GROMACS .gro file of C-alpha atoms in nm:
model
  378
    1MET     CA    1   0.730   0.310   1.204
    2TRP     CA    2   0.896   0.532   1.444
    3CYS     CA    3   1.230   0.524   1.600
    4SER     CA    4   1.264   0.534   1.979
    5ARG     CA    5   1.628   0.644   2.015
    6SER     CA    6   1.659   0.977   2.198
    7SER     CA    7   1.954   1.134   2.041
    8SER     CA    8   2.001   1.247   1.687
    9LYS     CA    9   2.312   1.025   1.635
   10GLY     CA   10   2.130   0.707   1.770
   11CYS     CA   11   1.830   0.805   1.565
   12TRP     CA   12   1.998   0.816   1.216
   13ARG     CA   13   2.224   0.499   1.307
   14SER     CA   14   1.908   0.288   1.393
   15CYS     CA   15   1.701   0.433   1.112
   16ARG     CA   16   1.942   0.401   0.815
   17GLY     CA   17   1.774   0.164   0.546
   18ARG     CA   18   1.431   0.153   0.720
   19THR     CA   19   1.135   0.388   0.759
   20ALA     CA   20   1.139   0.635   1.063
   21GLY     CA   21   0.843   0.873   1.100
   22HIS     CA   22   0.998   1.127   1.303
   23CYS     CA   23   1.323   1.156   1.082
   24ARG     CA   24   1.101   1.192   0.763
   25SER     CA   25   0.902   1.455   0.945
   26GLY     CA   26   1.208   1.654   1.028
   27HIS     CA   27   1.201   1.566   1.422
   28VAL     CA   28   1.537   1.517   1.576
   29THR     CA   29   1.368   1.251   1.819
   30ALA     CA   30   1.068   1.052   1.843
   31ASP     CA   31   0.941   1.252   2.149
   32ARG     CA   32   0.664   1.422   1.951
   33MET     CA   33   0.540   1.108   1.777
   34GLN     CA   34   0.564   0.928   2.115
   35TRP     CA   35   0.363   1.204   2.288
   36LEU     CA   36   0.097   1.192   1.999
   37LEU     CA   37   0.044   0.810   2.077
   38ASN     CA   38   0.110   0.787   2.444
   39GLY     CA   39   0.058   1.135   2.635
   40SER     CA   40  -0.181   1.353   2.429
   41VAL     CA   41  -0.561   1.360   2.489
   42TRP     CA   42  -0.754   1.236   2.193
   43ASP     CA   43  -1.031   0.966   2.136
   44ALA     CA   44  -0.916   0.706   1.891
   45ASP     CA   45  -1.281   0.543   1.859
   46ARG     CA   46  -1.404   0.888   1.746
   47LEU     CA   47  -1.132   0.915   1.492
   48ARG     CA   48  -1.217   0.548   1.369
   49ASP     CA   49  -1.588   0.656   1.319
   50ALA     CA   50  -1.486   0.960   1.131
   51VAL     CA   51  -1.269   0.743   0.894
   52ARG     CA   52  -1.563   0.517   0.845
   53ASP     CA   53  -1.806   0.820   0.768
   54TYR     CA   54  -1.503   0.968   0.532
   55VAL     CA   55  -1.475   0.639   0.341
   56VAL     CA   56  -1.850   0.607   0.314
   57SER     CA   57  -1.903   0.955   0.196
   58HIS     CA   58  -1.682   0.909  -0.089
   59LEU     CA   59  -1.698   0.541  -0.177
   60GLY     CA   60  -2.036   0.437  -0.044
   61ASP     CA   61  -2.243   0.223  -0.250
   62PRO     CA   62  -2.542   0.002  -0.169
   63ASP     CA   63  -2.396  -0.299  -0.340
   64ALA     CA   64  -2.058  -0.260  -0.142
   65SER     CA   65  -1.924  -0.560   0.068
   66LEU     CA   66  -1.816  -0.586   0.421
   67VAL     CA   67  -1.488  -0.796   0.439
   68ILE     CA   68  -1.347  -0.938   0.772
   69ASP     CA   69  -1.021  -1.083   0.817
   70ASP     CA   70  -0.732  -1.060   1.077
   71THR     CA   71  -0.357  -0.968   1.040
   72GLN     CA   72  -0.078  -0.993   1.291
   73ALA     CA   73   0.223  -0.777   1.415
   74GLN     CA   74   0.524  -0.984   1.527
   75LYS     CA   75   0.662  -0.879   1.871
   76LYS     CA   76   0.918  -0.969   2.125
   77GLY     CA   77   0.878  -1.013   2.488
   78THR     CA   78   0.549  -1.037   2.690
   79LYS     CA   79   0.468  -0.674   2.755
   80SER     CA   80   0.281  -0.565   2.451
   81VAL     CA   81  -0.093  -0.567   2.490
   82GLY     CA   82  -0.236  -0.903   2.363
   83VAL     CA   83   0.093  -1.050   2.258
   84ALA     CA   84   0.098  -1.428   2.270
   85PHE     CA   85   0.224  -1.729   2.084
   86GLN     CA   86  -0.058  -1.767   1.834
   87HIS     CA   87  -0.113  -1.831   1.472
   88CYS     CA   88   0.065  -1.576   1.241
   89GLY     CA   89  -0.098  -1.562   0.907
   90LEU     CA   90   0.198  -1.388   0.760
   91THR     CA   91   0.421  -1.701   0.819
   92GLY     CA   92   0.160  -1.956   0.840
   93ASP     CA   93   0.283  -2.098   1.192
   94VAL     CA   94   0.280  -2.000   1.549
   95ARG     CA   95   0.471  -1.684   1.653
   96ASN     CA   96   0.476  -1.447   1.931
   97CYS     CA   97   0.263  -1.168   1.794
   98GLN     CA   98  -0.044  -0.940   1.831
   99THR     CA   99  -0.372  -1.020   1.631
  100MET     CA  100  -0.587  -0.740   1.487
  101VAL     CA  101  -0.932  -0.820   1.331
  102MET     CA  102  -0.999  -0.572   1.057
  103LEU     CA  103  -1.296  -0.482   0.870
  104THR     CA  104  -1.287  -0.346   0.504
  105TYR     CA  105  -1.536  -0.147   0.310
  106ALA     CA  106  -1.504  -0.275  -0.033
  107ALA     CA  107  -1.691  -0.071  -0.311
  108PRO     CA  108  -1.678  -0.064  -0.693
  109ALA     CA  109  -1.465   0.271  -0.638
  110GLY     CA  110  -1.221   0.149  -0.390
  111HIS     CA  111  -1.165  -0.020  -0.055
  112ALA     CA  112  -1.041   0.072   0.291
  113PHE     CA  113  -1.041  -0.012   0.649
  114ILE     CA  114  -1.352   0.128   0.846
  115GLY     CA  115  -1.287  -0.095   1.163
  116ARG     CA  116  -1.053  -0.264   1.390
  117ARG     CA  117  -1.036  -0.476   1.703
  118LEU     CA  118  -0.741  -0.596   1.906
  119TYR     CA  119  -0.770  -0.981   1.998
  120LEU     CA  120  -0.693  -1.065   2.366
  121PRO     CA  121  -0.626  -1.423   2.426
  122GLU     CA  122  -0.749  -1.586   2.715
  123GLU     CA  123  -0.426  -1.596   2.886
  124TRP     CA  124  -0.446  -1.207   2.887
  125THR     CA  125  -0.810  -1.157   2.999
  126ALA     CA  126  -0.773  -1.409   3.281
  127ASP     CA  127  -0.505  -1.208   3.433
  128ARG     CA  128  -0.656  -0.869   3.517
  129GLU     CA  129  -0.356  -0.728   3.670
  130ARG     CA  130  -0.156  -0.799   3.370
  131CYS     CA  131  -0.448  -0.619   3.163
  132ARG     CA  132  -0.435  -0.309   3.376
  133GLU     CA  133  -0.063  -0.278   3.352
  134ALA     CA  134  -0.121  -0.263   2.977
  135GLY     CA  135  -0.406  -0.026   3.000
  136VAL     CA  136  -0.696  -0.265   2.912
  137PRO     CA  137  -1.020  -0.132   3.049
  138ASP     CA  138  -1.177  -0.353   3.301
  139ARG     CA  139  -1.478  -0.364   3.104
  140VAL     CA  140  -1.300  -0.555   2.830
  141GLY     CA  141  -1.330  -0.939   2.861
  142PHE     CA  142  -1.246  -1.248   2.646
  143ALA     CA  143  -1.400  -1.242   2.299
  144THR     CA  144  -1.339  -1.473   2.014
  145LYS     CA  145  -1.224  -1.328   1.673
  146PRO     CA  146  -1.560  -1.390   1.512
  147GLU     CA  147  -1.736  -1.228   1.815
  148LEU     CA  148  -1.513  -0.926   1.748
  149ALA     CA  149  -1.604  -0.927   1.393
  150ILE     CA  150  -1.979  -0.945   1.473
  151ALA     CA  151  -1.937  -0.633   1.694
  152MET     CA  152  -1.769  -0.443   1.405
  153LEU     CA  153  -2.063  -0.551   1.189
  154GLU     CA  154  -2.298  -0.418   1.438
  155GLN     CA  155  -2.140  -0.088   1.439
  156ALA     CA  156  -2.156  -0.059   1.082
  157LEU     CA  157  -2.533  -0.129   1.083
  158MET     CA  158  -2.599   0.134   1.345
  159ALA     CA  159  -2.399   0.384   1.151
  160ALA     CA  160  -2.638   0.301   0.853
  161VAL     CA  161  -2.310   0.186   0.626
  162PRO     CA  162  -2.458   0.103   0.277
  163PHE     CA  163  -2.344  -0.252   0.210
  164THR     CA  164  -2.516  -0.581   0.078
  165TRP     CA  165  -2.264  -0.877   0.129
  166VAL     CA  166  -2.031  -0.979   0.403
  167LEU     CA  167  -1.730  -1.170   0.294
  168THR     CA  168  -1.444  -1.370   0.490
  169ASP     CA  169  -1.232  -1.661   0.499
  170ALA     CA  170  -1.278  -2.012   0.658
  171GLY     CA  171  -1.127  -1.900   0.989
  172TYR     CA  172  -1.444  -1.701   1.045
  173GLY     CA  173  -1.679  -1.866   0.811
  174ARG     CA  174  -1.656  -2.181   1.015
  175ASP     CA  175  -1.816  -2.003   1.321
  176PRO     CA  176  -2.190  -2.080   1.338
  177GLN     CA  177  -2.263  -1.766   1.564
  178LEU     CA  178  -2.137  -1.540   1.288
  179ARG     CA  179  -2.351  -1.722   1.000
  180ALA     CA  180  -2.655  -1.710   1.257
  181TRP     CA  181  -2.595  -1.314   1.290
  182CYS     CA  182  -2.649  -1.288   0.900
  183HIS     CA  183  -2.933  -1.534   0.881
  184GLU     CA  184  -3.112  -1.330   1.155
  185ARG     CA  185  -3.072  -1.006   0.962
  186ALA     CA  186  -3.120  -1.144   0.618
  187VAL     CA  187  -2.765  -1.047   0.512
  188PRO     CA  188  -2.605  -1.221   0.201
  189TYR     CA  189  -2.263  -1.354   0.282
  190ALA     CA  190  -1.988  -1.557   0.108
  191PHE     CA  191  -1.773  -1.723   0.366
  192GLY     CA  192  -1.478  -1.959   0.320
  193VAL     CA  193  -1.580  -2.291   0.510
  194PRO     CA  194  -1.386  -2.617   0.605
  195ALA     CA  195  -1.424  -2.918   0.402
  196ASP     CA  196  -1.597  -3.097   0.683
  197LEU     CA  197  -1.873  -2.831   0.689
  198PRO     CA  198  -2.208  -3.038   0.786
  199LEU     CA  199  -2.473  -3.074   0.496
  200ASP     CA  200  -2.797  -3.228   0.476
  201GLY     CA  201  -2.762  -3.351   0.130
  202PRO     CA  202  -2.896  -3.652  -0.083
  203PRO     CA  203  -2.855  -3.989   0.082
  204GLY     CA  204  -2.668  -4.099  -0.241
  205LYS     CA  205  -2.707  -4.376  -0.501
  206SER     CA  206  -2.501  -4.642  -0.658
  207ARG     CA  207  -2.158  -4.510  -0.728
  208HIS     CA  208  -2.263  -4.179  -0.591
  209PRO     CA  209  -2.178  -4.090  -0.222
  210ALA     CA  210  -2.420  -3.942   0.029
  211VAL     CA  211  -2.369  -3.573   0.093
  212LYS     CA  212  -2.296  -3.519   0.459
  213ARG     CA  213  -2.017  -3.270   0.454
  214ALA     CA  214  -1.889  -3.000   0.202
  215ASP     CA  215  -1.627  -3.224   0.030
  216ASP     CA  216  -1.865  -3.496  -0.050
  217LEU     CA  217  -1.972  -3.256  -0.327
  218LEU     CA  218  -1.636  -3.274  -0.494
  219HIS     CA  219  -1.733  -3.632  -0.644
  220TYR     CA  220  -2.047  -3.450  -0.800
  221ALA     CA  221  -1.857  -3.153  -0.939
  222LYS     CA  222  -1.588  -3.385  -1.114
  223ALA     CA  223  -1.893  -3.589  -1.253
  224ARG     CA  224  -2.084  -3.304  -1.428
  225ASP     CA  225  -1.763  -3.109  -1.496
  226GLN     CA  226  -1.918  -2.761  -1.529
  227TRP     CA  227  -1.654  -2.537  -1.402
  228GLU     CA  228  -1.667  -2.149  -1.472
  229ARG     CA  229  -1.325  -1.988  -1.501
  230ARG     CA  230  -1.319  -1.646  -1.321
  231SER     CA  231  -1.078  -1.387  -1.169
  232CYS     CA  232  -1.045  -1.304  -0.811
  233GLY     CA  233  -0.890  -0.966  -0.906
  234ASN     CA  234  -0.530  -0.846  -0.987
  235GLY     CA  235  -0.231  -0.999  -0.804
  236VAL     CA  236   0.145  -0.936  -0.830
  237LYS     CA  237   0.156  -1.194  -1.099
  238GLY     CA  238  -0.150  -1.072  -1.299
  239GLU     CA  239  -0.519  -1.196  -1.282
  240ARG     CA  240  -0.592  -1.452  -1.001
  241LEU     CA  241  -0.792  -1.710  -1.218
  242TYR     CA  242  -0.962  -2.030  -1.060
  243ASP     CA  243  -1.224  -2.247  -1.178
  244TRP     CA  244  -1.565  -2.248  -0.995
  245THR     CA  245  -1.869  -2.434  -0.961
  246ALA     CA  246  -2.171  -2.427  -0.734
  247PHE     CA  247  -2.449  -2.635  -0.574
  248ALA     CA  248  -2.778  -2.538  -0.404
  249VAL     CA  249  -2.742  -2.707  -0.063
  250GLU     CA  250  -2.900  -2.729   0.294
  251VAL     CA  251  -2.669  -2.674   0.586
  252LYS     CA  252  -2.728  -2.910   0.890
  253ASP     CA  253  -2.926  -2.741   1.164
  254GLU     CA  254  -2.924  -2.413   0.985
  255GLU     CA  255  -3.193  -2.228   0.795
  256PRO     CA  256  -3.137  -1.945   0.569
  257ALA     CA  257  -3.340  -1.635   0.596
  258ASP     CA  258  -3.666  -1.605   0.433
  259THR     CA  259  -3.632  -1.589   0.047
  260PHE     CA  260  -3.281  -1.700   0.080
  261THR     CA  261  -3.085  -1.993  -0.025
  262HIS     CA  262  -2.775  -2.169   0.074
  263TRP     CA  263  -2.504  -2.242  -0.210
  264LEU     CA  264  -2.183  -2.445  -0.164
  265VAL     CA  265  -1.916  -2.304  -0.408
  266LEU     CA  266  -1.588  -2.484  -0.502
  267ARG     CA  267  -1.290  -2.308  -0.621
  268ARG     CA  268  -1.031  -2.521  -0.799
  269SER     CA  269  -0.674  -2.385  -0.868
  270LEU     CA  270  -0.589  -2.420  -1.243
  271HIS     CA  271  -0.270  -2.621  -1.195
  272PRO     CA  272  -0.173  -2.909  -0.931
  273ASN     CA  273  -0.024  -2.718  -0.645
  274ARG     CA  274  -0.109  -2.938  -0.343
  275CYS     CA  275   0.052  -3.256  -0.229
  276GLY     CA  276  -0.209  -3.528  -0.140
  277LYS     CA  277  -0.203  -3.829   0.087
  278ASP     CA  278  -0.084  -4.025  -0.206
  279GLY     CA  279   0.223  -3.812  -0.242
  280GLN     CA  280   0.109  -3.667  -0.590
  281LEU     CA  281   0.023  -3.301  -0.675
  282HIS     CA  282  -0.344  -3.220  -0.694
  283ARG     CA  283  -0.543  -2.904  -0.764
  284GLU     CA  284  -0.627  -2.726  -0.449
  285ILE     CA  285  -0.990  -2.700  -0.360
  286ALA     CA  286  -1.151  -2.432  -0.158
  287TYR     CA  287  -1.496  -2.420  -0.019
  288PHE     CA  288  -1.740  -2.130   0.020
  289LEU     CA  289  -2.072  -2.121   0.179
  290VAL     CA  290  -2.299  -1.857   0.017
  291HIS     CA  291  -2.625  -1.725   0.181
  292ALA     CA  292  -2.793  -1.548  -0.113
  293PRO     CA  293  -3.129  -1.418  -0.200
  294GLU     CA  294  -3.318  -1.670  -0.432
  295THR     CA  295  -3.292  -1.409  -0.718
  296ALA     CA  296  -2.920  -1.427  -0.737
  297THR     CA  297  -2.745  -1.585  -1.039
  298VAL     CA  298  -2.472  -1.834  -0.997
  299SER     CA  299  -2.242  -1.577  -1.156
  300GLU     CA  300  -2.308  -1.337  -0.904
  301ILE     CA  301  -2.277  -1.605  -0.631
  302ILE     CA  302  -1.939  -1.705  -0.762
  303ALA     CA  303  -1.830  -1.337  -0.818
  304ARG     CA  304  -1.889  -1.272  -0.455
  305ALA     CA  305  -1.705  -1.588  -0.316
  306GLY     CA  306  -1.416  -1.446  -0.490
  307GLY     CA  307  -1.427  -1.088  -0.355
  308ARG     CA  308  -1.232  -1.131  -0.044
  309TRP     CA  309  -0.901  -1.044  -0.194
  310GLN     CA  310  -0.963  -0.665  -0.114
  311ILE     CA  311  -0.893  -0.692   0.255
  312GLU     CA  312  -0.564  -0.886   0.168
  313GLU     CA  313  -0.454  -0.598  -0.025
  314ASP     CA  314  -0.553  -0.342   0.257
  315ASN     CA  315  -0.345  -0.563   0.504
  316GLU     CA  316  -0.046  -0.549   0.267
  317LEU     CA  317  -0.077  -0.186   0.163
  318ASN     CA  318  -0.116  -0.062   0.530
  319LYS     CA  319   0.182  -0.262   0.642
  320GLN     CA  320   0.405  -0.137   0.365
  321LEU     CA  321   0.297   0.221   0.321
  322VAL     CA  322   0.210   0.350   0.654
  323GLY     CA  323   0.360   0.082   0.901
  324LEU     CA  324   0.039  -0.078   1.027
  325ALA     CA  325   0.264  -0.351   1.201
  326GLN     CA  326   0.559  -0.115   1.272
  327TYR     CA  327   0.522   0.058   1.595
  328GLN     CA  328   0.688   0.072   1.940
  329VAL     CA  329   0.399   0.104   2.166
  330ARG     CA  330   0.270  -0.141   2.441
  331LYS     CA  331  -0.036  -0.023   2.573
  332TRP     CA  332  -0.407  -0.051   2.484
  333THR     CA  333  -0.467   0.337   2.407
  334PRO     CA  334  -0.151   0.379   2.195
  335TRP     CA  335  -0.213   0.080   2.001
  336HIS     CA  336  -0.574   0.180   1.912
  337ARG     CA  337  -0.438   0.535   1.808
  338HIS     CA  338  -0.139   0.408   1.591
  339VAL     CA  339  -0.390   0.153   1.385
  340THR     CA  340  -0.656   0.427   1.351
  341ALA     CA  341  -0.412   0.694   1.220
  342CYS     CA  342  -0.295   0.416   0.971
  343MET     CA  343  -0.650   0.352   0.876
  344LEU     CA  344  -0.703   0.731   0.824
  345ALA     CA  345  -0.372   0.758   0.613
  346THR     CA  346  -0.468   0.483   0.368
  347ALA     CA  347  -0.831   0.597   0.348
  348PHE     CA  348  -0.712   0.940   0.219
  349LEU     CA  349  -0.496   0.749  -0.036
  350THR     CA  350  -0.764   0.530  -0.147
  351ILE     CA  351  -1.002   0.812  -0.180
  352GLN     CA  352  -0.747   1.025  -0.389
  353ARG     CA  353  -0.679   0.742  -0.620
  354ALA     CA  354  -1.052   0.684  -0.673
  355ALA     CA  355  -1.082   1.065  -0.780
  356ILE     CA  356  -0.844   1.008  -1.065
  357PRO     CA  357  -1.019   0.972  -1.386
  358ASP     CA  358  -1.002   0.629  -1.573
  359PRO     CA  359  -0.775   0.681  -1.873
  360GLU     CA  360  -0.983   0.443  -2.078
  361HIS     CA  361  -1.289   0.679  -2.016
  362ALA     CA  362  -1.092   1.028  -2.019
  363PRO     CA  363  -1.169   1.270  -2.296
  364GLU     CA  364  -0.946   1.292  -2.590
  365PRO     CA  365  -0.689   1.590  -2.561
  366GLY     CA  366  -0.839   1.902  -2.719
  367LYS     CA  367  -1.199   1.788  -2.672
  368GLY     CA  368  -1.409   1.914  -2.414
  369SER     CA  369  -1.613   1.677  -2.195
  370ASN     CA  370  -1.925   1.885  -2.231
  371PRO     CA  371  -2.073   1.856  -2.601
  372ASP     CA  372  -2.242   2.201  -2.569
  373GLU     CA  373  -1.905   2.372  -2.464
  374SER     CA  374  -1.725   2.200  -2.755
  375GLU     CA  375  -1.987   2.341  -2.995
  376ALA     CA  376  -1.968   2.677  -2.841
  377ALA     CA  377  -1.596   2.683  -2.876
  378GLY     CA  378  -1.610   2.589  -3.248
   0.00000   0.00000   0.00000
């Protein structure tokens, strides 16, 4: 986001054709921007909490969802805090990158980040001298990505953030500790899960397999052929349409909260797009474990399973609009300051957008929105 060149000539040479925060703000060098992130005195966690409260005050809704996902910033070298060769969701392979675990508040009026945690691989936390050089506090030890997600959920609960559901993909949904956290607190969730999620299903009959794992239900889904076509939201190519079906299930060694039920939701692509072991193209199947109140309808369960797209949009918008992954800071504190400032910027944009009246419900030109005022004017 910011150019690090110290001379004005070098700055314009390096910034031509790409974003440079200090150039756009009228600064000759990056010194002021770098001072804001590296040298000035302010608390990024207090700003994070203020961003969360700001989002909730404008978008808060008891029916909102908290959505968990991680995103990466590709980096060179070994000095940037948390950098390591690890899975990069953007490219789908292993890259030298930093991983940030993010939490989105998704409400009917809009969605924006309210939490962030930097993931430190074990190769970092096992080397305390390396951590100290990068400014990592001694109290920070190793935590898995799901554990970082749980910490953010705990913060949201302590801050009385209004929400009902928690949503995430299979990278987090496969974690039994995260599922147990929701069971213990009677929190509804819709988590992507792997095809081999253990289930305690019926033993099976002639020509019908026993249900011991999630993908065993695919046979029953095809046999009964009761799919419901629904959209997961708008994508760059229009509505994200899939076919959905759901089964009430029992998860091996896991009990739902009182008055709750576990469901296994299957999502099928509309067209063949995945190469199978037979070399042929097949429709891709994704699996979601849903922990829902007994009163929840199948339509609501399917709708929640398809709601995770909002955090994907937040990841994309933060990178494209405010440079979430474009920074030249290496240490712990500047990293948190940069990411939190990006959260503030997009929260402001989201709230401003939410305040714009819906054209479909706006009053016609020349007609007052208040009937009494219209009659008085006449």
